[in-house]
Amino acid sequence: MTPRPENRPETIAAIATAPGRGGVGVIRVSGSNLLPFALALSGKTPQARYATLTDFKAADGTAIDSGLLLYFPNPHSFTGEDVLELQGHGGPVVMQMLLARCLDLGARLAEPGEFSRRAFLNGKLDLAQAEAVADLIDAATASAARSAVRSLQGEFSKAIHGLTDELINLRMLVEATLDFPEEDIDFLKAANAFGRLENLQLRLAQIFDRAGQGKLLQSGLHVVLAGQPNVGKSSLLNRLAGDDLAIVTPIAGTTRDALRSSIQIEGIPLHIIDTAGLRETDDEVEKIGIERSWREIERADVVLLLVDARLGVGEADREILKRLPTGLQRITIHNKIDLAGSPPERHAEDQTTAISLSARSGEGIELLRRELLQIAGWHQTEDVFIARERHLRALALARDHLALARQVVEGALPALELFAEELRLSQQALGEITGEFTADDLLGVIFSRFCIGK
């Protein structure tokens, strides 16, 4: 990548290790001409890319801490600038004292994500790779971590650049015909422009699928357990979580507030939320719990409506179904089949899916797990790269512009200029993923969500 022009950078510093106590704590410093900074801090001039054992000194020469000093001269560093790493003891007090000394020497406190932003601006990472740094840190499952590493190593960016290169070649063909309108269609046919466009659409669809799987690994599904009191919502939460998280009693209305648990199915995070039973009540505390239940339902990806298998779906359950947001994925769970004497099964019911199971015995739970994976659109693959919602929006926009370009070549739209313009807009959408076409305000939003020190 070509480094972006930038004025001489300020020196920034931050604690790079997590808050709390630990055997080792790391402070990262980035800027220009940091050897005098290192000399003032340690009394030594460190050798590039070697660990130097030293005391870190206060302004009066007394030792603040002892540890390792590492120096990475530009451009061979994470940010592309001079970088110092101070590895000392990981107590919060000594870390703050050492950070304060760095600030006294002229550094300023780094903003969230500022080290990664400088790496992006200096051409060390593209935007998708920089985001993968934060995604790797935040990964909640092993699958998500592996996918984030693939993105950090550039697999996602490589796929996008390959698609962009093909798109540029097609644009060159189309642009070359604009000066010769009488020969444009024959020329494009001879150059197989239509076949190239179809290939672009196919490759984009494949990348979209892989990115969608990566988005799922990152964020997972929010699953809300809903229904009347005493239908087994808390028992189902405990069964899915594999632990006694919720109190289970025969008394209706035991659950008053939302209970949460995160589990994994095939590496997909599922955030399970148990809610208060939905019913008419005069109990003020229970009313508050029911209001919170509906708020959780509004934010859900999937709602599991539990009913007693011995009674089936009643009028009160139908009223709950009517209140569910339009388009919200739902599964009707016929719980307590151990008491009803019926087998576990999956079947269609009122144009939705229904699953019969027992939260107490575990019968039918595997049917529910498979159904949740199907709703998530998950399929087992090892070539997923981590992706974010903005990546999917950009890919969808590029896909839409390619679809419009196809309408042009198929005669639904008349002008060849429109064909060229849709290809240009598709390329621009792809460029937003890697940062080639990205507004500064969007960069501010993206990097502000990073950790301080990254």
Short mmCIF file of C-alpha atoms in Angstrom, two decimals, residues 7-278:
data_model
loop_
_atom_site.label_atom_id
_atom_site.label_comp_id
_atom_site.label_asym_id
_atom_site.label_seq_id
_atom_site.Cartn_x
_atom_site.Cartn_y
_atom_site.Cartn_z
CA ASN A 7 2.42 16.09 8.75
CA ARG A 8 5.03 15.22 11.33
CA PRO A 9 3.07 13.20 13.89
CA GLU A 10 2.67 14.05 17.53
CA THR A 11 4.13 11.56 19.96
CA ILE A 12 1.38 9.51 21.57
CA ALA A 13 1.50 7.08 24.48
CA ALA A 14 -0.92 4.67 26.14
CA ILE A 15 -1.04 1.59 28.34
CA ALA A 16 -1.47 -1.30 25.89
CA THR A 17 -2.30 -4.05 28.38
CA ALA A 18 -5.70 -4.60 29.96
CA PRO A 19 -6.61 -2.73 33.18
CA GLY A 20 -5.87 -4.52 36.42
CA ARG A 21 -2.90 -6.26 38.01
CA GLY A 22 -0.56 -8.58 36.12
CA GLY A 23 2.97 -9.83 35.99
CA VAL A 24 3.79 -7.63 32.98
CA GLY A 25 2.37 -4.32 31.78
CA VAL A 26 3.16 -2.67 28.44
CA ILE A 27 3.17 0.99 27.48
CA ARG A 28 3.33 1.84 23.80
CA VAL A 29 4.75 5.11 22.42
CA SER A 30 4.58 6.18 18.77
CA GLY A 31 5.93 9.27 17.03
CA SER A 32 9.02 10.50 15.24
CA ASN A 33 12.67 10.64 16.35
CA LEU A 34 12.08 8.75 19.59
CA LEU A 35 15.70 7.93 20.45
CA PRO A 36 16.13 11.13 22.56
CA PHE A 37 12.83 10.22 24.26
CA ALA A 38 14.19 6.75 25.06
CA LEU A 39 17.47 8.22 26.33
CA ALA A 40 15.66 10.62 28.67
CA LEU A 41 13.44 7.82 29.95
CA SER A 42 16.08 5.14 30.49
CA GLY A 43 19.51 6.73 30.19
CA LYS A 44 20.22 4.34 27.30
CA THR A 45 19.99 4.45 23.52
CA PRO A 46 18.27 1.21 22.57
CA GLN A 47 19.32 -0.87 19.59
CA ALA A 48 16.60 -1.38 16.97
CA ARG A 49 14.46 -4.51 17.51
CA TYR A 50 16.49 -5.68 20.53
CA ALA A 51 15.18 -5.94 24.09
CA THR A 52 17.18 -3.65 26.38
CA LEU A 53 17.07 -4.31 30.12
CA THR A 54 16.89 -0.95 31.87
CA ASP A 55 15.49 1.17 34.67
CA PHE A 56 12.72 3.58 33.70
CA LYS A 57 13.59 6.85 35.42
CA ALA A 58 11.68 9.80 36.82
CA ALA A 59 12.76 13.38 36.10
CA ASP A 60 15.02 13.39 39.18
CA GLY A 61 16.78 10.20 38.07
CA THR A 62 15.13 7.86 40.57
CA ALA A 63 13.82 4.57 39.22
CA ILE A 64 10.08 4.24 38.59
CA ASP A 65 10.36 0.62 37.48
CA SER A 66 12.75 -1.78 35.77
CA GLY A 67 11.96 -3.77 32.67
CA LEU A 68 12.54 -4.12 28.95
CA LEU A 69 12.72 -1.31 26.40
CA LEU A 70 12.14 -2.14 22.71
CA TYR A 71 12.68 0.27 19.83
CA PHE A 72 11.16 -0.17 16.36
CA PRO A 73 12.34 2.54 13.95
CA ASN A 74 10.06 3.68 11.15
CA PRO A 75 8.82 2.39 8.79
CA HIS A 76 9.27 -1.11 10.23
CA SER A 77 6.81 -0.86 13.08
CA PHE A 78 3.11 -1.38 13.71
CA THR A 79 2.22 2.28 13.07
CA GLY A 80 4.89 2.96 10.43
CA GLU A 81 6.42 5.56 12.82
CA ASP A 82 9.10 5.20 15.46
CA VAL A 83 7.63 3.01 18.21
CA LEU A 84 8.84 2.32 21.76
CA GLU A 85 7.44 -0.46 23.92
CA LEU A 86 8.06 -0.29 27.65
CA GLN A 87 7.55 -3.65 29.33
CA GLY A 88 7.42 -3.24 33.09
CA HIS A 89 5.57 -4.73 36.01
CA GLY A 90 1.83 -4.85 35.56
CA GLY A 91 0.58 -3.06 38.66
CA PRO A 92 -1.88 -0.26 37.93
CA VAL A 93 -0.03 2.31 40.07
CA VAL A 94 3.40 1.72 38.52
CA MET A 95 1.85 1.71 35.03
CA GLN A 96 0.22 5.07 35.65
CA MET A 97 3.48 6.49 37.04
CA LEU A 98 5.35 5.32 33.95
CA LEU A 99 2.68 6.68 31.62
CA ALA A 100 2.79 10.04 33.43
CA ARG A 101 6.57 10.14 32.88
CA CYS A 102 6.03 9.60 29.13
CA LEU A 103 3.54 12.48 29.09
CA ASP A 104 6.02 14.69 30.96
CA LEU A 105 8.55 13.97 28.20
CA GLY A 106 6.20 15.44 25.59
CA ALA A 107 3.90 12.63 24.57
CA ARG A 108 0.15 13.03 24.76
CA LEU A 109 -2.36 10.37 25.75
CA ALA A 110 -3.45 8.37 22.71
CA GLU A 111 -7.09 8.38 21.70
CA PRO A 112 -8.98 5.06 21.34
CA GLY A 113 -7.72 3.23 18.26
CA GLU A 114 -5.15 5.90 17.41
CA PHE A 115 -2.25 3.46 16.99
CA SER A 116 -4.28 1.39 14.53
CA ARG A 117 -5.49 4.53 12.77
CA ARG A 118 -1.88 5.67 12.25
CA ALA A 119 -1.03 2.20 10.92
CA PHE A 120 -3.87 2.62 8.42
CA LEU A 121 -2.91 6.17 7.44
CA ASN A 122 0.73 5.13 6.98
CA GLY A 123 -0.16 2.20 4.73
CA LYS A 124 0.75 -0.58 7.19
CA LEU A 125 -2.82 -1.93 7.26
CA ASP A 126 -5.87 -1.32 5.15
CA LEU A 127 -9.13 -0.48 6.88
CA ALA A 128 -10.48 -4.04 6.92
CA GLN A 129 -7.24 -5.29 8.50
CA ALA A 130 -7.27 -2.49 11.08
CA GLU A 131 -10.82 -3.40 12.08
CA ALA A 132 -9.74 -7.05 12.36
CA VAL A 133 -7.30 -6.00 15.11
CA ALA A 134 -10.21 -4.91 17.29
CA ASP A 135 -12.29 -7.93 16.24
CA LEU A 136 -9.49 -10.30 17.28
CA ILE A 137 -9.32 -8.66 20.69
CA ASP A 138 -13.11 -8.82 21.09
CA ALA A 139 -13.54 -12.35 19.70
CA ALA A 140 -15.94 -14.30 21.92
CA THR A 141 -15.30 -17.73 20.38
CA ALA A 142 -12.37 -19.64 18.91
CA SER A 143 -14.06 -19.58 15.50
CA ALA A 144 -14.39 -15.81 15.63
CA ALA A 145 -10.73 -15.46 16.63
CA ARG A 146 -9.57 -17.65 13.72
CA SER A 147 -11.69 -15.65 11.30
CA ALA A 148 -10.36 -12.36 12.67
CA VAL A 149 -6.79 -13.60 12.16
CA ARG A 150 -7.60 -14.42 8.53
CA SER A 151 -8.89 -10.88 8.03
CA LEU A 152 -5.88 -9.41 9.85
CA GLN A 153 -3.56 -11.38 7.58
CA GLY A 154 -5.31 -9.82 4.60
CA GLU A 155 -7.51 -12.63 3.24
CA PHE A 156 -10.64 -10.45 3.21
CA SER A 157 -8.76 -7.54 1.67
CA LYS A 158 -7.15 -9.84 -0.93
CA ALA A 159 -10.58 -11.09 -1.99
CA ILE A 160 -11.87 -7.51 -2.27
CA HIS A 161 -8.78 -6.36 -4.22
CA GLY A 162 -9.10 -9.31 -6.62
CA LEU A 163 -12.71 -8.39 -7.27
CA THR A 164 -11.77 -4.73 -7.71
CA ASP A 165 -9.03 -5.58 -10.22
CA GLU A 166 -11.51 -7.52 -12.37
CA LEU A 167 -13.96 -4.65 -12.10
CA ILE A 168 -11.29 -2.16 -13.20
CA ASN A 169 -10.45 -4.29 -16.23
CA LEU A 170 -14.10 -4.40 -17.23
CA ARG A 171 -14.40 -0.65 -16.71
CA MET A 172 -11.41 -0.10 -19.00
CA LEU A 173 -13.14 -2.06 -21.76
CA VAL A 174 -16.38 -0.12 -21.34
CA GLU A 175 -14.70 3.28 -21.12
CA ALA A 176 -12.73 2.50 -24.29
CA THR A 177 -15.96 1.99 -26.25
CA LEU A 178 -17.57 5.28 -25.25
CA ASP A 179 -15.65 7.17 -27.97
CA PHE A 180 -16.85 4.67 -30.60
CA PRO A 181 -20.60 4.33 -30.03
CA GLU A 182 -21.26 2.68 -33.38
CA GLU A 183 -19.05 -0.28 -32.43
CA ASP A 184 -19.73 -0.52 -28.71
CA ILE A 185 -21.93 -3.60 -28.49
CA ASP A 186 -19.88 -5.66 -30.96
CA PHE A 187 -16.68 -4.68 -29.20
CA LEU A 188 -18.05 -5.61 -25.77
CA LYS A 189 -19.28 -8.95 -27.09
CA ALA A 190 -15.89 -9.70 -28.60
CA ALA A 191 -14.21 -8.87 -25.29
CA ASN A 192 -16.71 -11.08 -23.42
CA ALA A 193 -17.77 -8.13 -21.27
CA PHE A 194 -21.07 -9.84 -20.48
CA GLY A 195 -19.33 -12.99 -19.31
CA ARG A 196 -16.94 -10.94 -17.20
CA LEU A 197 -19.86 -9.18 -15.56
CA GLU A 198 -21.52 -12.51 -14.71
CA ASN A 199 -18.25 -13.77 -13.24
CA LEU A 200 -18.00 -10.61 -11.13
CA GLN A 201 -21.51 -11.15 -9.79
CA LEU A 202 -20.74 -14.78 -8.95
CA ARG A 203 -17.51 -13.94 -7.11
CA LEU A 204 -19.18 -11.09 -5.25
CA ALA A 205 -21.96 -13.45 -4.11
CA GLN A 206 -19.35 -15.89 -2.77
CA ILE A 207 -17.53 -13.14 -0.87
CA PHE A 208 -20.83 -11.85 0.49
CA ASP A 209 -21.63 -15.31 1.83
CA ARG A 210 -18.24 -15.68 3.52
CA ALA A 211 -18.50 -12.17 4.99
CA GLY A 212 -22.03 -12.88 6.23
CA GLN A 213 -20.75 -15.94 8.08
CA GLY A 214 -17.99 -13.80 9.59
CA LYS A 215 -20.49 -11.18 10.74
CA LEU A 216 -22.45 -13.95 12.42
CA LEU A 217 -19.30 -15.17 14.22
CA GLN A 218 -18.67 -11.67 15.49
CA SER A 219 -22.12 -10.67 16.74
CA GLY A 220 -24.11 -13.91 17.03
CA LEU A 221 -27.86 -14.08 17.51
CA HIS A 222 -29.98 -12.50 20.23
CA VAL A 223 -32.59 -15.10 21.21
CA VAL A 224 -35.43 -14.11 23.53
CA LEU A 225 -37.48 -16.69 25.45
CA ALA A 226 -41.08 -15.46 25.71
CA GLY A 227 -44.44 -16.81 26.75
CA GLN A 228 -46.90 -17.01 29.58
CA PRO A 229 -45.76 -17.76 33.14
CA ASN A 230 -44.81 -21.33 34.06
CA VAL A 231 -44.29 -22.63 30.51
CA GLY A 232 -40.62 -23.47 31.19
CA LYS A 233 -38.67 -20.44 29.91
CA SER A 234 -36.23 -20.48 32.82
CA SER A 235 -35.83 -24.25 32.54
CA LEU A 236 -34.98 -23.88 28.86
CA LEU A 237 -32.43 -21.15 29.65
CA ASN A 238 -30.80 -23.44 32.20
CA ARG A 239 -30.80 -26.37 29.74
CA LEU A 240 -29.23 -24.33 26.93
CA ALA A 241 -26.68 -22.72 29.25
CA GLY A 242 -25.84 -26.00 30.96
CA ASP A 243 -26.12 -24.34 34.36
CA ASP A 244 -28.77 -23.38 36.94
CA LEU A 245 -28.82 -19.67 36.12
CA ALA A 246 -32.52 -19.04 36.66
CA ILE A 247 -34.69 -19.93 39.63
CA VAL A 248 -37.28 -22.53 38.66
CA THR A 249 -40.40 -22.96 40.84
CA PRO A 250 -44.03 -23.96 40.26
CA ILE A 251 -45.04 -20.42 41.31
CA ALA A 252 -46.15 -18.28 38.35
CA GLY A 253 -44.25 -15.04 37.88
CA THR A 254 -40.98 -16.16 39.50
CA THR A 255 -38.89 -14.40 36.83
CA ARG A 256 -39.26 -10.63 37.24
CA ASP A 257 -36.30 -9.35 35.24
CA ALA A 258 -34.39 -10.39 32.12
CA LEU A 259 -31.72 -13.05 32.68
CA ARG A 260 -28.94 -13.43 30.12
CA SER A 261 -26.54 -16.15 29.11
CA SER A 262 -24.22 -16.54 26.14
CA ILE A 263 -23.63 -19.97 24.67
CA GLN A 264 -21.98 -21.36 21.53
CA ILE A 265 -23.40 -23.64 18.88
CA GLU A 266 -20.87 -24.65 16.20
CA GLY A 267 -18.82 -21.60 17.22
CA ILE A 268 -21.77 -19.20 16.79
CA PRO A 269 -22.44 -17.03 19.86
CA LEU A 270 -26.06 -17.14 20.98
CA HIS A 271 -27.16 -14.57 23.52
CA ILE A 272 -30.13 -16.15 25.31
CA ILE A 273 -32.46 -13.85 27.26
CA ASP A 274 -35.07 -15.23 29.66
CA THR A 275 -37.93 -12.82 30.30
CA ALA A 276 -40.84 -12.37 32.68
CA GLY A 277 -44.02 -14.27 31.83
CA LEU A 278 -46.37 -12.28 29.61
#
